[in-house]
Amino acid sequence: MTEGRKPKATVIIPNYNGLSFLGPCLEALKRQRCRDFDVLVVDNGSTDGSAEWIKEQGVSGIFLKTNTGFSGAVNAGIRASKTPYVILLNNDTEAEPDFVGELIRSVSRSEKIFAVSSKMIQFHNKELMDSAGDMYSALGWAYQRGVGQSIRRYNRPREVFSACAGAAIYRRNVFENVGYFDEKHFAYLEDIDVCYRAKIFGYHNLYCPTAVVYHLGSATSGSKYNEFKVKLAARNSIYLNYKNMPWPQLLVNGLPLAMGIAVKYGFFKKLGFEKAYTEGLKEGFATVGTCRRVACRKENLGNYLAIQWELMAGTVLYIYEFSRRQMGKILKKF
């Protein structure tokens, strides 16, 4: 940070048993051209020596006694920060030198921008995207824009449904209006949820292609699909829709949501995770009443209509991208 200036952002790194990733992640932040930021590591009750290493390095940290999940960790960091913006950054990432500066520049364009997602590239294949922001659909499916596709296709900024919280900047004071990350989620879909709430209140979420970060992926959970992730994501999908959709919107989307659940069940059955998926849904329906719903206000009607349009467009986009990928696989065989 430049001497005499207050930092514009706090980079919050949630960590759970990620000692082997912290060094490269923090070294990349030291190489940032923009210095108007602080770094805060929130350790989630790690048992691998992470807390001791963080203290030895002189890095600012919050040390939680137990694993509160992604939501609990980042909320602790957001509440402790004093800067206008917070940047959430996974510990298994390495940021390009312009990462912080480009995110700050992008979010500063308008006070109606809540979150900006970065250009996340696969760490082990730097020609392929990991995420260009998150999308949501009327089927109840959240998906990463551009995952597995060429990085050259995602060089333009655009509005997205949600920023991917693995590497994104947020306007801190908006959390006071729309609420923080839902700690009931623990992990998975919590970033879609908070950005959904922000959209209800009229805020926008963007994708910034000039803020580049390389992401290992699944460093904490260990794999793309496992029983823990499948169950938690299934449960949280119930929470997400119940909390954010007023009853008329739930009625309109009832059939697509049911279809989405049926298709996902078939998908996870093929992978051997149908039991975990079903258990997650059951837990979601059994405990959904404990969630705090977003109050439906007349002045937000236009925002609800815009969101519904996005959900429909997100469904079409998902089907198009899926068909395109499948066709590409078929053509490779000939």
mmCIF file of N, CA and C in Angstrom, residues 101-152:
data_model
loop_
_atom_site.group_PDB
_atom_site.id
_atom_site.type_symbol
_atom_site.label_atom_id
_atom_site.label_comp_id
_atom_site.label_asym_id
_atom_site.label_seq_id
_atom_site.Cartn_x
_atom_site.Cartn_y
_atom_site.Cartn_z
ATOM 1 N N GLY A 101 -5.752 -4.510 -9.018
ATOM 2 C CA GLY A 101 -6.020 -3.206 -9.617
ATOM 3 C C GLY A 101 -7.183 -3.225 -10.587
ATOM 4 N N GLU A 102 -7.270 -4.269 -11.394
ATOM 5 C CA GLU A 102 -8.350 -4.364 -12.383
ATOM 6 C C GLU A 102 -9.704 -4.597 -11.712
ATOM 7 N N LEU A 103 -9.728 -5.374 -10.638
ATOM 8 C CA LEU A 103 -10.983 -5.582 -9.922
ATOM 9 C C LEU A 103 -11.467 -4.277 -9.285
ATOM 10 N N ILE A 104 -10.548 -3.539 -8.672
ATOM 11 C CA ILE A 104 -10.921 -2.258 -8.056
ATOM 12 C C ILE A 104 -11.425 -1.285 -9.115
ATOM 13 N N ARG A 105 -10.736 -1.237 -10.253
ATOM 14 C CA ARG A 105 -11.162 -0.345 -11.327
ATOM 15 C C ARG A 105 -12.561 -0.696 -11.817
ATOM 16 N N SER A 106 -12.825 -1.970 -11.964
ATOM 17 C CA SER A 106 -14.110 -2.414 -12.494
ATOM 18 C C SER A 106 -15.261 -2.133 -11.535
ATOM 19 N N VAL A 107 -15.089 -2.447 -10.255
ATOM 20 C CA VAL A 107 -16.174 -2.253 -9.289
ATOM 21 C C VAL A 107 -16.410 -0.773 -9.006
ATOM 22 N N SER A 108 -15.399 0.063 -9.243
ATOM 23 C CA SER A 108 -15.511 1.499 -8.972
ATOM 24 C C SER A 108 -16.343 2.244 -10.006
ATOM 25 N N ARG A 109 -16.712 1.592 -11.086
ATOM 26 C CA ARG A 109 -17.420 2.268 -12.174
ATOM 27 C C ARG A 109 -18.796 2.777 -11.760
ATOM 28 N N SER A 110 -19.450 2.098 -10.831
ATOM 29 C CA SER A 110 -20.793 2.504 -10.423
ATOM 30 C C SER A 110 -21.086 1.981 -9.027
ATOM 31 N N GLU A 111 -21.805 2.779 -8.246
ATOM 32 C CA GLU A 111 -22.185 2.341 -6.903
ATOM 33 C C GLU A 111 -23.266 1.269 -6.937
ATOM 34 N N LYS A 112 -23.826 1.009 -8.103
ATOM 35 C CA LYS A 112 -24.826 -0.045 -8.237
ATOM 36 C C LYS A 112 -24.192 -1.399 -8.575
ATOM 37 N N ILE A 113 -22.866 -1.430 -8.665
ATOM 38 C CA ILE A 113 -22.174 -2.701 -8.872
ATOM 39 C C ILE A 113 -21.862 -3.296 -7.506
ATOM 40 N N PHE A 114 -22.354 -4.489 -7.254
ATOM 41 C CA PHE A 114 -22.102 -5.171 -5.985
ATOM 42 C C PHE A 114 -20.841 -6.020 -6.061
ATOM 43 N N ALA A 115 -20.741 -6.858 -7.096
ATOM 44 C CA ALA A 115 -19.640 -7.815 -7.170
ATOM 45 C C ALA A 115 -19.077 -7.893 -8.580
ATOM 46 N N VAL A 116 -17.773 -8.173 -8.664
ATOM 47 C CA VAL A 116 -17.112 -8.364 -9.960
ATOM 48 C C VAL A 116 -16.298 -9.654 -9.901
ATOM 49 N N SER A 117 -16.578 -10.527 -10.843
ATOM 50 C CA SER A 117 -15.890 -11.813 -10.923
ATOM 51 C C SER A 117 -14.665 -11.688 -11.820
ATOM 52 N N SER A 118 -13.608 -12.389 -11.478
ATOM 53 C CA SER A 118 -12.371 -12.333 -12.255
ATOM 54 C C SER A 118 -12.359 -13.394 -13.347
ATOM 55 N N LYS A 119 -11.320 -13.359 -14.158
ATOM 56 C CA LYS A 119 -11.100 -14.388 -15.172
ATOM 57 C C LYS A 119 -10.281 -15.504 -14.534
ATOM 58 N N MET A 120 -10.968 -16.580 -14.143
ATOM 59 C CA MET A 120 -10.315 -17.697 -13.482
ATOM 60 C C MET A 120 -9.923 -18.734 -14.533
ATOM 61 N N ILE A 121 -8.627 -19.050 -14.552
ATOM 62 C CA ILE A 121 -8.065 -19.965 -15.547
ATOM 63 C C ILE A 121 -7.552 -21.209 -14.830
ATOM 64 N N GLN A 122 -7.698 -22.351 -15.476
ATOM 65 C CA GLN A 122 -7.235 -23.599 -14.884
ATOM 66 C C GLN A 122 -5.725 -23.565 -14.680
ATOM 67 N N PHE A 123 -5.298 -23.903 -13.484
ATOM 68 C CA PHE A 123 -3.887 -23.794 -13.125
ATOM 69 C C PHE A 123 -3.008 -24.723 -13.966
ATOM 70 N N HIS A 124 -3.485 -25.931 -14.212
ATOM 71 C CA HIS A 124 -2.668 -26.923 -14.917
ATOM 72 C C HIS A 124 -2.897 -26.944 -16.427
ATOM 73 N N ASN A 125 -3.810 -26.110 -16.891
ATOM 74 C CA ASN A 125 -4.008 -25.978 -18.338
ATOM 75 C C ASN A 125 -4.395 -24.533 -18.615
ATOM 76 N N LYS A 126 -3.399 -23.712 -18.793
ATOM 77 C CA LYS A 126 -3.615 -22.265 -18.850
ATOM 78 C C LYS A 126 -4.226 -21.775 -20.160
ATOM 79 N N GLU A 127 -4.643 -22.690 -21.010
ATOM 80 C CA GLU A 127 -5.400 -22.333 -22.216
ATOM 81 C C GLU A 127 -6.898 -22.486 -22.009
ATOM 82 N N LEU A 128 -7.297 -23.022 -20.833
ATOM 83 C CA LEU A 128 -8.704 -23.310 -20.597
ATOM 84 C C LEU A 128 -9.247 -22.530 -19.403
ATOM 85 N N MET A 129 -10.502 -22.123 -19.527
ATOM 86 C CA MET A 129 -11.174 -21.370 -18.482
ATOM 87 C C MET A 129 -11.566 -22.272 -17.311
ATOM 88 N N ASP A 130 -11.569 -21.662 -16.132
ATOM 89 C CA ASP A 130 -12.164 -22.286 -14.948
ATOM 90 C C ASP A 130 -13.509 -21.629 -14.649
ATOM 91 N N SER A 131 -13.551 -20.294 -14.750
ATOM 92 C CA SER A 131 -14.820 -19.587 -14.558
ATOM 93 C C SER A 131 -14.719 -18.165 -15.090
ATOM 94 N N ALA A 132 -15.781 -17.742 -15.772
ATOM 95 C CA ALA A 132 -15.921 -16.352 -16.209
ATOM 96 C C ALA A 132 -17.183 -15.773 -15.576
ATOM 97 N N GLY A 133 -17.352 -16.059 -14.307
ATOM 98 C CA GLY A 133 -18.556 -15.659 -13.592
ATOM 99 C C GLY A 133 -19.549 -16.807 -13.542
ATOM 100 N N ASP A 134 -20.483 -16.718 -12.638
ATOM 101 C CA ASP A 134 -21.464 -17.789 -12.458
ATOM 102 C C ASP A 134 -22.820 -17.397 -13.027
ATOM 103 N N MET A 135 -23.529 -18.402 -13.543
ATOM 104 C CA MET A 135 -24.866 -18.201 -14.084
ATOM 105 C C MET A 135 -25.847 -19.076 -13.305
ATOM 106 N N TYR A 136 -27.138 -18.724 -13.414
ATOM 107 C CA TYR A 136 -28.172 -19.500 -12.749
ATOM 108 C C TYR A 136 -29.317 -19.681 -13.726
ATOM 109 N N SER A 137 -30.089 -20.750 -13.539
ATOM 110 C CA SER A 137 -31.125 -21.073 -14.507
ATOM 111 C C SER A 137 -32.444 -21.389 -13.827
ATOM 112 N N ALA A 138 -33.523 -21.392 -14.614
ATOM 113 C CA ALA A 138 -34.858 -21.733 -14.105
ATOM 114 C C ALA A 138 -34.937 -23.187 -13.687
ATOM 115 N N LEU A 139 -33.976 -24.002 -14.108
ATOM 116 C CA LEU A 139 -33.919 -25.403 -13.706
ATOM 117 C C LEU A 139 -33.351 -25.572 -12.301
ATOM 118 N N GLY A 140 -32.873 -24.463 -11.726
ATOM 119 C CA GLY A 140 -32.243 -24.538 -10.410
ATOM 120 C C GLY A 140 -30.795 -24.968 -10.481
ATOM 121 N N TRP A 141 -30.194 -24.866 -11.660
ATOM 122 C CA TRP A 141 -28.799 -25.246 -11.852
ATOM 123 C C TRP A 141 -27.932 -23.989 -11.894
ATOM 124 N N ALA A 142 -26.902 -23.985 -11.058
ATOM 125 C CA ALA A 142 -25.874 -22.953 -11.134
ATOM 126 C C ALA A 142 -24.698 -23.533 -11.920
ATOM 127 N N TYR A 143 -24.054 -22.720 -12.731
ATOM 128 C CA TYR A 143 -22.931 -23.236 -13.511
ATOM 129 C C TYR A 143 -21.923 -22.133 -13.795
ATOM 130 N N GLN A 144 -20.681 -22.575 -13.966
ATOM 131 C CA GLN A 144 -19.579 -21.650 -14.244
ATOM 132 C C GLN A 144 -19.559 -21.313 -15.736
ATOM 133 N N ARG A 145 -19.580 -20.048 -16.042
ATOM 134 C CA ARG A 145 -19.464 -19.620 -17.425
ATOM 135 C C ARG A 145 -18.092 -19.985 -17.972
ATOM 136 N N GLY A 146 -18.087 -20.665 -19.119
ATOM 137 C CA GLY A 146 -16.841 -20.892 -19.831
ATOM 138 C C GLY A 146 -15.982 -22.030 -19.353
ATOM 139 N N VAL A 147 -16.398 -22.751 -18.337
ATOM 140 C CA VAL A 147 -15.526 -23.789 -17.772
ATOM 141 C C VAL A 147 -15.110 -24.793 -18.846
ATOM 142 N N GLY A 148 -13.798 -25.036 -18.932
ATOM 143 C CA GLY A 148 -13.256 -25.998 -19.882
ATOM 144 C C GLY A 148 -13.115 -25.489 -21.305
ATOM 145 N N GLN A 149 -13.453 -24.223 -21.523
ATOM 146 C CA GLN A 149 -13.386 -23.669 -22.877
ATOM 147 C C GLN A 149 -12.151 -22.774 -23.031
ATOM 148 N N SER A 150 -11.855 -22.402 -24.266
ATOM 149 C CA SER A 150 -10.668 -21.593 -24.557
ATOM 150 C C SER A 150 -10.757 -20.232 -23.874
ATOM 151 N N ILE A 151 -9.655 -19.799 -23.301
ATOM 152 C CA ILE A 151 -9.617 -18.499 -22.627
ATOM 153 C C ILE A 151 -9.852 -17.349 -23.602
ATOM 154 N N ARG A 152 -9.591 -17.573 -24.885
ATOM 155 C CA ARG A 152 -9.738 -16.504 -25.874
ATOM 156 C C ARG A 152 -11.201 -16.134 -26.129
#
